[in-house]
Amino acid sequence: MSKPDLKARPHKLIEYANGPSLEEINGKISVPKNLGFWKTLFAYSGPGALVAVGYMDPGNWSTSITGGQNFQYLLMSIILISSLIAMLLQYMAAKLGIVTQMDLAQAIRARTSRSLGIVLWILTELAIMATDIAEVIGAAIALYLLFDIPLVIAVFITVFDVLLLLLLTKIGFRKIEAIVVCLILVILFVFAYQVALSNPDWGQVVAGLVPTTATFSNTKTVGGMTPLSGSLGIIGATVMPHNLYLHSAISQTRKIDHNDPEDVARTVKFASMDSNIQLTAAFFVNALLLIMGVAVFKTGTVKDPSFFGLYEALSNTSTLSNGLLIDVARSGALSALFAIALLASGQNSTITGTLTGQVIMEGFVHMRMPLWLRRLVTRLISVIPVLICVMLTSGKSAVAEHEALNSLMNNSQVFLAFALPFSMLPLLMMTDSKAEMGARFKNSWWLKILGWFSVIALTGLNLYGLAPQIAGFFGDHPTAGQLTFANVLAVILIIAILALLTWTIVELYRGNRRFAKHQATKQQD
């Protein structure tokens, strides 16, 4: 078996690229055909773990824990629904890459104009940088909490994770997959341990998995949050656009005989199983976070949902809910494990964010740069708003600094509402198409129904939540004038999103018709 690696080979820092997706690792991992089921599944396992990382990154933590604090187990069903939608979309993304031999960015660009490709590239880059801001904040806070490193210095240290990436480029993609799985297991263990100590009401946990009208109520307000806004927060932090681009690329790392439909079908089958297993792990992590909010802490005791507040609450015996937790908290183990999990989450996201950035740059604008340079540029850009936030609050109280960082992290996610429809809708259109996927691999009628329902619902919820997200930039108590401004700006942005979405759909539809005619002509010849 040849050893795949991620080492960039271009002689120039930036050069033209229009080849296979992630060419250095594309089709480089061989999978013997005479293995048993479990060995075959193991051989295909790995890409799903890199995707699952995006569903348990630092941006998910405060929404899930705060949702548990405010509404007990009511929002557990939202975590389940988000996870099921994620499984559906990631299955489609993997299938697109395996069958068409193009990642999502390449597939969109092949059916649309250069100008639209540039617009969509910029939009997706902003979304990746928005998630990177959450990773910078999470990693910097973890370093501060674990080693008492001043926040400004800790933020600068996060830039040096490019050195980690340089190391990973030399060890091979299969080992990178293994490292990511290990970090996911660390996160899962930490929260499972803390929840096990808290002895939650498992009957209420299971009951919370069934949605009710109360789940989507917009009248009951607790801590400035309604069940609906809490649901929007969880959904917005869960399904992210870059995961669809990433999965459509890394699903192609296994060597496939595309002249053999059975080999393609086998790869689709095991890639989807890998994805579903890893996303199930992500579901458990997010569920454990919500259960922590209910069972680990006394109801209403966590006033500060930021990472600082949660760390402090895990070491403050007056906030904890039972004697065993209190005994462990006195040793500092609960809070230390929380910080370790936060650091592991940030490092996982470093790997996946960089790979996704390369996928969209090559796919949309046909440019390539070394992974280390790409990581350095995007991380430096993401560090700037974090540093500004830290410096502006350096003369104020620690609470003000913590609130500012938490607000920046939450508000940075507003870009996801822009970018998500432009990955979901093209993905659905492509995988629904017989011309693109062939009769065997296009979506079945029930997948179409579920897919369109999920895409319309997620897009609608993201746009519906846009005004509150914008209002969040003004703090917890915006004035009437600020709320009006947020609503007007949200309407303008929604109109712009719908116009751009219409442009994208029209070009994709025309491009797909041209492709179908071209295929029909080839078959006649």
Short mmCIF file of C-alpha atoms in Angstrom, two decimals:
data_model
loop_
_atom_site.label_atom_id
_atom_site.label_comp_id
_atom_site.label_asym_id
_atom_site.label_seq_id
_atom_site.Cartn_x
_atom_site.Cartn_y
_atom_site.Cartn_z
CA MET A 1 0.00 0.00 0.00
CA SER A 2 1.43 3.36 -0.95
CA LYS A 3 1.79 5.82 1.88
CA PRO A 4 -0.43 8.86 1.35
CA ASP A 5 0.60 12.18 2.78
CA LEU A 6 -0.54 15.75 2.75
CA LYS A 7 2.77 17.32 1.81
CA ALA A 8 2.15 20.06 -0.71
CA ARG A 9 4.21 19.64 -3.89
CA PRO A 10 3.92 22.95 -5.74
CA HIS A 11 7.13 24.80 -6.55
CA LYS A 12 5.41 28.15 -6.08
CA LEU A 13 3.54 29.39 -3.04
CA ILE A 14 0.39 29.87 -5.11
CA GLU A 15 -0.25 28.00 -8.34
CA TYR A 16 -3.05 26.88 -10.64
CA ALA A 17 -4.90 23.73 -9.60
CA ASN A 18 -7.68 21.97 -11.48
CA GLY A 19 -7.04 18.31 -10.78
CA PRO A 20 -8.57 15.74 -8.43
CA SER A 21 -9.83 16.97 -5.07
CA LEU A 22 -7.01 17.02 -2.48
CA GLU A 23 -4.77 15.47 -5.12
CA GLU A 24 -2.00 14.48 -2.69
CA ILE A 25 -4.30 11.98 -0.94
CA ASN A 26 -6.98 11.31 -3.56
CA GLY A 27 -7.38 7.57 -4.17
CA LYS A 28 -4.17 6.74 -2.33
CA ILE A 29 -5.51 4.39 0.38
CA SER A 30 -6.07 0.86 -0.92
CA VAL A 31 -8.83 -1.33 0.51
CA PRO A 32 -8.49 -5.10 -0.19
CA LYS A 33 -11.71 -6.65 -1.47
CA ASN A 34 -11.41 -9.98 0.33
CA LEU A 35 -11.74 -8.64 3.87
CA GLY A 36 -14.59 -9.48 6.23
CA PHE A 37 -17.27 -6.96 7.14
CA TRP A 38 -15.61 -5.50 10.25
CA LYS A 39 -12.15 -5.28 8.70
CA THR A 40 -13.63 -3.62 5.63
CA LEU A 41 -15.51 -1.13 7.79
CA PHE A 42 -12.30 -0.37 9.67
CA ALA A 43 -10.44 0.19 6.39
CA TYR A 44 -13.05 2.74 5.31
CA SER A 45 -13.29 4.38 8.74
CA GLY A 46 -11.64 7.75 9.30
CA PRO A 47 -13.14 10.39 7.00
CA GLY A 48 -16.31 10.37 9.10
CA ALA A 49 -14.28 11.29 12.17
CA LEU A 50 -12.85 14.38 10.47
CA VAL A 51 -16.40 15.41 9.55
CA ALA A 52 -17.80 14.69 13.03
CA VAL A 53 -15.29 17.13 14.54
CA GLY A 54 -17.30 20.02 13.09
CA TYR A 55 -20.36 18.86 15.02
CA MET A 56 -18.66 19.03 18.41
CA ASP A 57 -16.41 22.08 18.11
CA PRO A 58 -16.27 24.85 20.78
CA GLY A 59 -19.16 26.68 19.11
CA ASN A 60 -21.54 23.88 20.18
CA TRP A 61 -20.65 23.86 23.84
CA SER A 62 -22.26 26.91 25.36
CA THR A 63 -25.52 26.51 23.36
CA SER A 64 -26.02 22.93 24.57
CA ILE A 65 -25.05 23.55 28.20
CA THR A 66 -27.07 26.76 28.46
CA GLY A 67 -30.05 25.05 26.82
CA GLY A 68 -29.91 22.38 29.53
CA GLN A 69 -29.57 24.94 32.31
CA ASN A 70 -32.57 26.93 31.12
CA PHE A 71 -34.99 24.26 29.91
CA GLN A 72 -33.86 20.97 31.46
CA TYR A 73 -34.11 18.15 28.87
CA LEU A 74 -36.62 19.92 26.60
CA LEU A 75 -34.09 20.63 23.82
CA MET A 76 -32.66 17.11 23.73
CA SER A 77 -34.94 16.43 20.74
CA ILE A 78 -33.32 19.32 18.83
CA ILE A 79 -29.90 17.73 19.24
CA LEU A 80 -31.32 14.45 17.93
CA ILE A 81 -33.06 16.10 14.95
CA SER A 82 -29.93 18.10 14.08
CA SER A 83 -27.83 14.93 14.19
CA LEU A 84 -30.24 13.01 11.93
CA ILE A 85 -30.26 15.87 9.40
CA ALA A 86 -26.46 15.95 9.57
CA MET A 87 -26.31 12.21 8.79
CA LEU A 88 -28.55 12.73 5.76
CA LEU A 89 -26.56 15.66 4.36
CA GLN A 90 -23.16 14.07 5.01
CA TYR A 91 -24.30 10.86 3.29
CA MET A 92 -25.19 12.90 0.22
CA ALA A 93 -21.86 14.76 0.35
CA ALA A 94 -19.84 11.53 0.55
CA LYS A 95 -21.90 9.94 -2.24
CA LEU A 96 -21.37 12.98 -4.49
CA GLY A 97 -17.60 12.77 -4.09
CA ILE A 98 -17.38 9.01 -4.57
CA VAL A 99 -19.68 8.77 -7.61
CA THR A 100 -18.78 11.95 -9.54
CA GLN A 101 -15.09 12.09 -8.46
CA MET A 102 -15.62 15.78 -7.70
CA ASP A 103 -15.95 17.52 -4.37
CA LEU A 104 -18.91 19.85 -3.81
CA ALA A 105 -16.94 22.99 -4.69
CA GLN A 106 -15.70 21.45 -7.96
CA ALA A 107 -19.18 20.21 -8.83
CA ILE A 108 -20.73 23.65 -8.27
CA ARG A 109 -17.97 25.42 -10.20
CA ALA A 110 -18.25 22.97 -13.13
CA ARG A 111 -21.92 23.92 -13.57
CA THR A 112 -21.70 27.67 -12.88
CA SER A 113 -19.84 30.77 -14.04
CA ARG A 114 -16.47 32.02 -12.85
CA SER A 115 -18.00 35.13 -11.28
CA LEU A 116 -20.46 33.08 -9.20
CA GLY A 117 -17.62 30.74 -8.22
CA ILE A 118 -15.62 33.67 -6.82
CA VAL A 119 -18.63 34.96 -4.86
CA LEU A 120 -19.34 31.54 -3.35
CA TRP A 121 -15.65 31.04 -2.53
CA ILE A 122 -15.50 34.33 -0.60
CA LEU A 123 -18.73 33.49 1.21
CA THR A 124 -17.47 30.06 2.26
CA GLU A 125 -14.09 31.44 3.31
CA LEU A 126 -15.87 33.89 5.63
CA ALA A 127 -17.83 31.01 7.14
CA ILE A 128 -14.63 29.01 7.74
CA MET A 129 -12.99 32.04 9.35
CA ALA A 130 -16.06 32.51 11.55
CA THR A 131 -15.68 28.97 12.87
CA ASP A 132 -11.94 29.57 13.24
CA ILE A 133 -12.66 32.50 15.57
CA ALA A 134 -14.49 30.10 17.91
CA GLU A 135 -11.51 27.74 17.74
CA VAL A 136 -9.04 30.54 18.54
CA ILE A 137 -11.12 31.62 21.53
CA GLY A 138 -11.58 28.04 22.75
CA ALA A 139 -7.89 27.13 22.46
CA ALA A 140 -6.69 30.41 24.00
CA ILE A 141 -9.05 30.06 26.95
CA ALA A 142 -7.99 26.42 27.44
CA LEU A 143 -4.32 27.49 27.57
CA TYR A 144 -5.19 30.27 30.01
CA LEU A 145 -7.17 27.95 32.27
CA LEU A 146 -4.68 25.08 32.22
CA PHE A 147 -1.38 26.97 32.35
CA ASP A 148 -2.37 30.49 33.48
CA ILE A 149 -1.00 31.97 30.26
CA PRO A 150 -2.24 35.57 29.72
CA LEU A 151 -4.96 35.66 27.10
CA VAL A 152 -3.09 37.90 24.65
CA ILE A 153 -0.12 35.54 24.67
CA ALA A 154 -2.40 32.50 24.51
CA VAL A 155 -4.09 33.93 21.41
CA PHE A 156 -0.68 34.33 19.73
CA ILE A 157 0.26 30.78 20.71
CA THR A 158 -2.73 29.45 18.78
CA VAL A 159 -1.05 30.74 15.62
CA PHE A 160 1.71 28.19 16.13
CA ASP A 161 -0.67 25.29 15.62
CA VAL A 162 0.62 25.61 12.05
CA LEU A 163 3.65 23.71 13.37
CA LEU A 164 1.33 20.86 14.36
CA LEU A 165 -0.04 20.87 10.84
CA LEU A 166 3.49 20.72 9.38
CA LEU A 167 4.15 17.65 11.52
CA LEU A 168 0.91 15.99 10.44
CA THR A 169 1.70 16.48 6.74
CA LYS A 170 4.63 14.10 7.17
CA ILE A 171 2.92 11.19 8.92
CA GLY A 172 0.25 10.17 6.41
CA PHE A 173 -3.50 10.68 6.16
CA ARG A 174 -4.43 7.37 7.81
CA LYS A 175 -2.54 8.40 10.95
CA ILE A 176 -4.23 11.81 10.90
CA GLU A 177 -7.58 10.01 10.92
CA ALA A 178 -6.43 7.96 13.92
CA ILE A 179 -5.29 11.07 15.82
CA VAL A 180 -8.63 12.77 15.24
CA VAL A 181 -10.49 9.67 16.50
CA CYS A 182 -8.33 9.67 19.65
CA LEU A 183 -9.09 13.33 20.34
CA ILE A 184 -12.81 12.68 19.85
CA LEU A 185 -12.58 9.82 22.37
CA VAL A 186 -10.87 12.17 24.85
CA ILE A 187 -13.78 14.65 24.56
CA LEU A 188 -16.36 11.86 24.82
CA PHE A 189 -14.65 10.36 27.89
CA VAL A 190 -14.42 13.68 29.72
CA PHE A 191 -18.10 14.49 29.41
CA ALA A 192 -19.27 10.90 29.93
CA TYR A 193 -17.25 10.79 33.16
CA GLN A 194 -18.70 14.06 34.45
CA VAL A 195 -22.26 13.09 33.53
CA ALA A 196 -21.87 9.61 35.08
CA LEU A 197 -20.81 11.22 38.35
CA SER A 198 -23.86 13.50 38.27
CA ASN A 199 -26.32 10.55 38.06
CA PRO A 200 -28.92 12.26 35.81
CA ASP A 201 -32.57 11.27 35.49
CA TRP A 202 -32.27 8.98 32.45
CA GLY A 203 -36.04 8.66 32.12
CA GLN A 204 -36.30 12.41 31.60
CA VAL A 205 -33.35 12.27 29.17
CA VAL A 206 -35.17 9.71 26.99
CA ALA A 207 -38.46 11.62 27.23
CA GLY A 208 -36.67 14.76 26.05
CA LEU A 209 -35.80 13.05 22.76
CA VAL A 210 -39.44 13.46 21.63
CA PRO A 211 -40.20 17.01 20.38
CA THR A 212 -43.30 18.80 21.66
CA THR A 213 -44.93 22.17 20.99
CA ALA A 214 -43.07 23.50 24.05
CA THR A 215 -39.77 22.76 22.27
CA PHE A 216 -40.49 25.55 19.77
CA SER A 217 -42.20 27.99 22.14
CA ASN A 218 -41.27 31.66 21.76
CA THR A 219 -43.09 32.86 24.88
CA LYS A 220 -41.38 31.24 27.87
CA THR A 221 -38.14 33.16 28.57
CA VAL A 222 -35.41 31.92 30.91
CA GLY A 223 -32.11 33.78 31.22
CA GLY A 224 -32.90 35.84 28.12
CA MET A 225 -33.51 32.67 26.07
CA THR A 226 -36.71 31.08 24.76
CA PRO A 227 -36.94 27.41 23.74
CA LEU A 228 -37.13 28.57 20.10
CA SER A 229 -33.99 30.73 20.34
CA GLY A 230 -32.23 27.90 22.17
CA SER A 231 -33.24 25.49 19.40
CA LEU A 232 -31.99 27.91 16.74
CA GLY A 233 -28.70 28.23 18.60
CA ILE A 234 -28.19 24.46 18.75
CA ILE A 235 -29.14 23.98 15.09
CA GLY A 236 -26.94 26.87 13.97
CA ALA A 237 -23.95 25.52 15.89
CA THR A 238 -24.46 21.97 14.63
CA VAL A 239 -24.93 21.93 10.84
CA MET A 240 -22.06 23.85 9.23
CA PRO A 241 -21.39 24.36 5.50
CA HIS A 242 -17.70 23.49 5.50
CA ASN A 243 -18.42 19.90 6.59
CA LEU A 244 -20.24 19.20 3.32
CA TYR A 245 -17.30 20.42 1.23
CA LEU A 246 -14.83 18.49 3.37
CA HIS A 247 -16.70 15.18 3.27
CA SER A 248 -17.18 15.27 -0.50
CA ALA A 249 -13.38 15.55 -0.79
CA ILE A 250 -12.02 13.15 1.82
CA SER A 251 -14.55 10.44 0.82
CA GLN A 252 -12.33 10.09 -2.26
CA THR A 253 -9.20 9.08 -0.33
CA ARG A 254 -9.90 5.36 -0.82
CA LYS A 255 -8.82 3.74 -4.09
CA ILE A 256 -11.90 2.92 -6.19
CA ASP A 257 -12.37 1.18 -9.54
CA HIS A 258 -14.89 3.55 -11.09
CA ASN A 259 -15.40 1.14 -14.00
CA ASP A 260 -16.88 -1.33 -11.51
CA PRO A 261 -20.30 -0.13 -10.22
CA GLU A 262 -20.16 -2.71 -7.42
CA ASP A 263 -16.90 -1.26 -6.10
CA VAL A 264 -18.41 2.23 -6.18
CA ALA A 265 -21.53 0.97 -4.38
CA ARG A 266 -19.41 -0.76 -1.75
CA THR A 267 -17.46 2.45 -1.11
CA VAL A 268 -20.68 4.49 -0.80
CA LYS A 269 -22.09 1.92 1.63
CA PHE A 270 -19.10 1.79 3.96
CA ALA A 271 -18.40 5.54 3.73
CA SER A 272 -21.97 6.23 4.88
CA MET A 273 -21.64 3.70 7.71
CA ASP A 274 -18.39 5.35 8.84
CA SER A 275 -20.05 8.76 8.73
CA ASN A 276 -23.12 7.64 10.67
CA ILE A 277 -21.05 5.95 13.39
CA GLN A 278 -18.90 9.04 13.90
CA LEU A 279 -21.88 11.41 13.84
CA THR A 280 -23.57 9.20 16.43
CA ALA A 281 -20.53 9.84 18.64
CA ALA A 282 -20.96 13.58 17.99
CA PHE A 283 -24.63 13.28 18.99
CA PHE A 284 -23.62 11.71 22.30
CA VAL A 285 -21.07 14.46 22.96
CA ASN A 286 -23.66 17.19 22.37
CA ALA A 287 -26.28 15.29 24.39
CA LEU A 288 -23.79 14.93 27.26
CA LEU A 289 -23.15 18.67 27.13
CA LEU A 290 -26.86 19.38 27.52
CA ILE A 291 -27.16 16.79 30.29
CA MET A 292 -24.25 18.53 32.03
CA GLY A 293 -26.26 21.73 32.01
CA VAL A 294 -29.12 19.94 33.76
CA ALA A 295 -27.55 17.35 36.03
CA VAL A 296 -24.05 18.56 36.87
CA PHE A 297 -25.04 22.07 37.96
CA LYS A 298 -27.82 23.22 40.21
CA THR A 299 -30.61 24.81 38.19
CA GLY A 300 -29.90 28.47 37.47
CA THR A 301 -26.51 28.56 39.20
CA VAL A 302 -24.42 29.03 36.05
CA LYS A 303 -24.87 32.73 35.36
CA ASP A 304 -21.92 32.91 32.97
CA PRO A 305 -22.29 30.41 30.05
CA SER A 306 -18.86 31.32 28.66
CA PHE A 307 -15.97 28.85 28.90
CA PHE A 308 -14.64 30.85 31.85
CA GLY A 309 -17.95 30.57 33.66
CA LEU A 310 -18.30 26.86 33.00
CA TYR A 311 -14.75 26.20 34.18
CA GLU A 312 -15.37 28.19 37.35
CA ALA A 313 -18.69 26.42 37.94
CA LEU A 314 -16.99 23.02 37.70
CA SER A 315 -14.60 23.98 40.48
CA ASN A 316 -17.16 25.81 42.63
CA THR A 317 -18.79 23.30 44.99
CA SER A 318 -21.79 25.59 45.58
CA THR A 319 -22.93 25.21 41.95
CA LEU A 320 -22.74 21.40 41.77
CA SER A 321 -25.67 19.11 42.27
CA ASN A 322 -24.49 16.13 44.36
CA GLY A 323 -21.93 15.08 46.93
CA LEU A 324 -19.79 12.88 44.68
CA LEU A 325 -19.37 15.71 42.17
CA ILE A 326 -18.44 18.07 44.98
CA ASP A 327 -15.74 15.69 46.26
CA VAL A 328 -14.19 15.38 42.78
CA ALA A 329 -14.50 19.13 42.16
CA ARG A 330 -12.42 19.90 45.24
CA SER A 331 -9.47 18.16 43.59
CA GLY A 332 -9.80 20.40 40.52
CA ALA A 333 -10.27 17.35 38.27
CA LEU A 334 -13.66 18.37 36.82
CA SER A 335 -12.54 21.80 35.67
CA ALA A 336 -9.16 20.52 34.42
CA LEU A 337 -10.82 17.80 32.34
CA PHE A 338 -13.18 20.40 30.86
CA ALA A 339 -10.22 22.56 29.78
CA ILE A 340 -8.41 19.54 28.31
CA ALA A 341 -11.49 18.61 26.26
CA LEU A 342 -11.74 22.22 25.06
CA LEU A 343 -8.11 22.17 23.91
CA ALA A 344 -8.61 18.80 22.16
CA SER A 345 -11.66 20.17 20.35
CA GLY A 346 -9.73 23.19 19.09
CA GLN A 347 -6.84 21.08 17.77
CA ASN A 348 -9.21 18.76 15.95
CA SER A 349 -10.78 21.73 14.21
CA THR A 350 -7.34 22.96 13.12
CA ILE A 351 -6.93 19.90 10.91
CA THR A 352 -10.37 19.89 9.35
CA GLY A 353 -10.60 23.65 8.82
CA THR A 354 -7.35 23.73 6.88
CA LEU A 355 -8.30 20.81 4.64
CA THR A 356 -11.67 22.42 3.90
CA GLY A 357 -10.00 25.69 3.01
CA GLN A 358 -7.84 23.94 0.43
CA VAL A 359 -10.88 22.11 -0.99
CA ILE A 360 -12.89 25.29 -1.62
CA MET A 361 -9.92 27.30 -2.92
CA GLU A 362 -9.03 24.65 -5.48
CA GLY A 363 -12.65 23.88 -6.34
CA PHE A 364 -14.05 27.39 -6.73
CA VAL A 365 -11.08 29.44 -8.00
CA HIS A 366 -8.56 26.76 -9.07
CA MET A 367 -5.77 28.04 -6.83
CA ARG A 368 -3.56 26.05 -4.50
CA MET A 369 -1.09 26.97 -1.78
CA PRO A 370 0.82 24.85 0.75
CA LEU A 371 -1.31 23.76 3.70
CA TRP A 372 0.99 25.41 6.24
CA LEU A 373 0.73 28.78 4.45
CA ARG A 374 -3.02 28.54 4.13
CA ARG A 375 -3.32 27.74 7.84
CA LEU A 376 -1.02 30.61 8.79
CA VAL A 377 -2.94 33.16 6.71
CA THR A 378 -6.43 32.15 7.88
CA ARG A 379 -5.37 31.83 11.52
CA LEU A 380 -3.70 35.29 11.50
CA ILE A 381 -6.87 36.81 10.03
CA SER A 382 -9.03 35.03 12.63
CA VAL A 383 -6.74 36.13 15.47
CA ILE A 384 -7.19 39.85 14.68
CA PRO A 385 -10.78 40.27 15.98
CA VAL A 386 -9.96 38.15 19.04
CA LEU A 387 -6.92 40.29 19.87
CA ILE A 388 -8.93 43.49 19.38
CA CYS A 389 -11.61 42.14 21.71
CA VAL A 390 -9.04 41.20 24.40
CA MET A 391 -7.22 44.54 24.15
CA LEU A 392 -10.41 46.63 24.28
CA THR A 393 -11.45 44.90 27.50
CA SER A 394 -7.99 44.63 29.09
CA GLY A 395 -8.61 47.61 31.36
CA LYS A 396 -12.01 46.38 32.44
CA SER A 397 -13.06 43.65 34.84
CA ALA A 398 -12.43 39.96 34.14
CA VAL A 399 -16.19 39.45 33.79
CA ALA A 400 -16.39 42.12 31.06
CA GLU A 401 -13.50 40.48 29.20
CA HIS A 402 -15.13 37.06 29.44
CA GLU A 403 -18.50 38.36 28.26
CA ALA A 404 -16.89 40.15 25.31
CA LEU A 405 -15.08 37.01 24.16
CA ASN A 406 -18.20 34.89 24.54
CA SER A 407 -20.23 37.46 22.59
CA LEU A 408 -17.61 37.56 19.82
CA MET A 409 -17.66 33.77 19.53
CA ASN A 410 -21.45 33.61 19.36
CA ASN A 411 -21.80 36.54 16.98
CA SER A 412 -19.11 35.22 14.61
CA GLN A 413 -21.48 32.38 13.77
CA VAL A 414 -23.76 34.81 11.90
CA PHE A 415 -21.82 34.06 8.69
CA LEU A 416 -22.96 30.45 8.85
CA ALA A 417 -26.52 31.60 8.17
CA PHE A 418 -25.21 33.15 4.94
CA ALA A 419 -23.16 30.21 3.71
CA LEU A 420 -25.24 27.17 4.69
CA PRO A 421 -27.91 27.38 1.93
CA PHE A 422 -25.18 27.67 -0.72
CA SER A 423 -23.79 24.27 0.21
CA MET A 424 -27.01 22.43 1.06
CA LEU A 425 -29.13 23.35 -1.98
CA PRO A 426 -26.46 22.59 -4.62
CA LEU A 427 -25.69 19.31 -2.83
CA LEU A 428 -29.34 18.29 -2.98
CA MET A 429 -29.73 19.35 -6.62
CA MET A 430 -26.61 17.43 -7.65
CA THR A 431 -27.47 14.21 -5.84
CA ASP A 432 -31.09 14.35 -7.06
CA SER A 433 -29.86 14.45 -10.66
CA LYS A 434 -29.73 11.29 -12.78
CA ALA A 435 -27.32 13.03 -15.14
CA GLU A 436 -24.84 13.68 -12.32
CA MET A 437 -25.22 10.50 -10.26
CA GLY A 438 -26.59 7.91 -12.67
CA ALA A 439 -29.82 5.98 -12.16
CA ARG A 440 -28.31 3.75 -9.45
CA PHE A 441 -26.87 6.44 -7.19
CA LYS A 442 -29.23 9.39 -7.49
CA ASN A 443 -31.38 10.08 -4.44
CA SER A 444 -34.43 7.88 -3.99
CA TRP A 445 -37.84 9.54 -3.68
CA TRP A 446 -37.85 9.31 0.12
CA LEU A 447 -34.35 10.80 0.32
CA LYS A 448 -35.55 13.66 -1.90
CA ILE A 449 -38.48 14.36 0.41
CA LEU A 450 -36.35 14.24 3.56
CA GLY A 451 -33.60 16.24 1.87
CA TRP A 452 -35.82 19.07 0.67
CA PHE A 453 -37.64 19.22 3.99
CA SER A 454 -34.33 19.44 5.87
CA VAL A 455 -32.81 22.03 3.54
CA ILE A 456 -35.90 24.28 3.53
CA ALA A 457 -36.35 23.96 7.29
CA LEU A 458 -32.69 24.69 8.11
CA THR A 459 -32.51 27.59 5.66
CA GLY A 460 -35.76 29.04 7.01
CA LEU A 461 -34.65 28.70 10.64
CA ASN A 462 -31.26 30.29 9.92
CA LEU A 463 -32.84 33.23 8.15
CA TYR A 464 -35.49 33.55 10.87
CA GLY A 465 -32.75 33.71 13.48
CA LEU A 466 -30.69 36.28 11.58
CA ALA A 467 -32.25 39.36 13.23
CA PRO A 468 -31.62 38.10 16.80
CA GLN A 469 -28.05 37.22 15.83
CA ILE A 470 -27.45 40.73 14.53
CA ALA A 471 -29.08 42.21 17.64
CA GLY A 472 -26.61 40.15 19.67
CA PHE A 473 -23.81 42.42 18.49
CA PHE A 474 -25.32 45.16 20.68
CA GLY A 475 -25.12 43.11 23.89
CA ASP A 476 -27.72 41.55 26.14
CA HIS A 477 -29.93 44.64 26.38
CA PRO A 478 -30.16 46.36 22.97
CA THR A 479 -32.19 49.55 22.70
CA ALA A 480 -35.36 49.88 20.63
CA GLY A 481 -33.40 51.72 17.95
CA GLN A 482 -30.77 48.98 17.82
CA LEU A 483 -33.45 46.32 17.52
CA THR A 484 -35.04 48.23 14.64
CA PHE A 485 -31.66 48.51 12.94
CA ALA A 486 -31.09 44.75 13.42
CA ASN A 487 -34.48 43.93 11.89
CA VAL A 488 -33.99 46.24 8.89
CA LEU A 489 -30.47 44.92 8.26
CA ALA A 490 -31.73 41.34 8.57
CA VAL A 491 -34.42 42.00 5.92
CA ILE A 492 -31.83 43.49 3.55
CA LEU A 493 -29.48 40.55 4.09
CA ILE A 494 -32.26 38.00 3.62
CA ILE A 495 -33.21 39.63 0.31
CA ALA A 496 -29.53 39.52 -0.75
CA ILE A 497 -29.24 35.86 0.28
CA LEU A 498 -32.38 34.89 -1.61
CA ALA A 499 -31.22 36.79 -4.71
CA LEU A 500 -27.81 35.11 -4.63
CA LEU A 501 -29.47 31.76 -3.98
CA THR A 502 -31.72 32.26 -6.99
CA TRP A 503 -28.67 33.08 -9.13
CA THR A 504 -26.97 29.89 -7.91
CA ILE A 505 -30.00 27.66 -8.50
CA VAL A 506 -30.60 29.03 -12.02
CA GLU A 507 -26.97 28.52 -13.05
CA LEU A 508 -26.88 25.03 -11.54
CA TYR A 509 -30.11 24.08 -13.31
CA ARG A 510 -28.83 25.33 -16.67
CA GLY A 511 -25.45 23.72 -16.14
CA ASN A 512 -27.04 20.39 -15.29
CA ARG A 513 -29.24 20.52 -18.42
CA ARG A 514 -26.17 21.21 -20.58
CA PHE A 515 -24.39 18.29 -18.95
CA ALA A 516 -27.38 15.97 -19.49
CA LYS A 517 -27.56 16.95 -23.19
CA HIS A 518 -23.82 16.38 -23.56
CA GLN A 519 -24.15 12.90 -22.05
CA ALA A 520 -27.09 12.06 -24.31
CA THR A 521 -25.09 13.13 -27.37
CA LYS A 522 -22.14 10.97 -26.31
CA GLN A 523 -24.39 7.94 -25.91
CA GLN A 524 -25.88 8.46 -29.38
CA ASP A 525 -22.39 8.67 -30.90
#
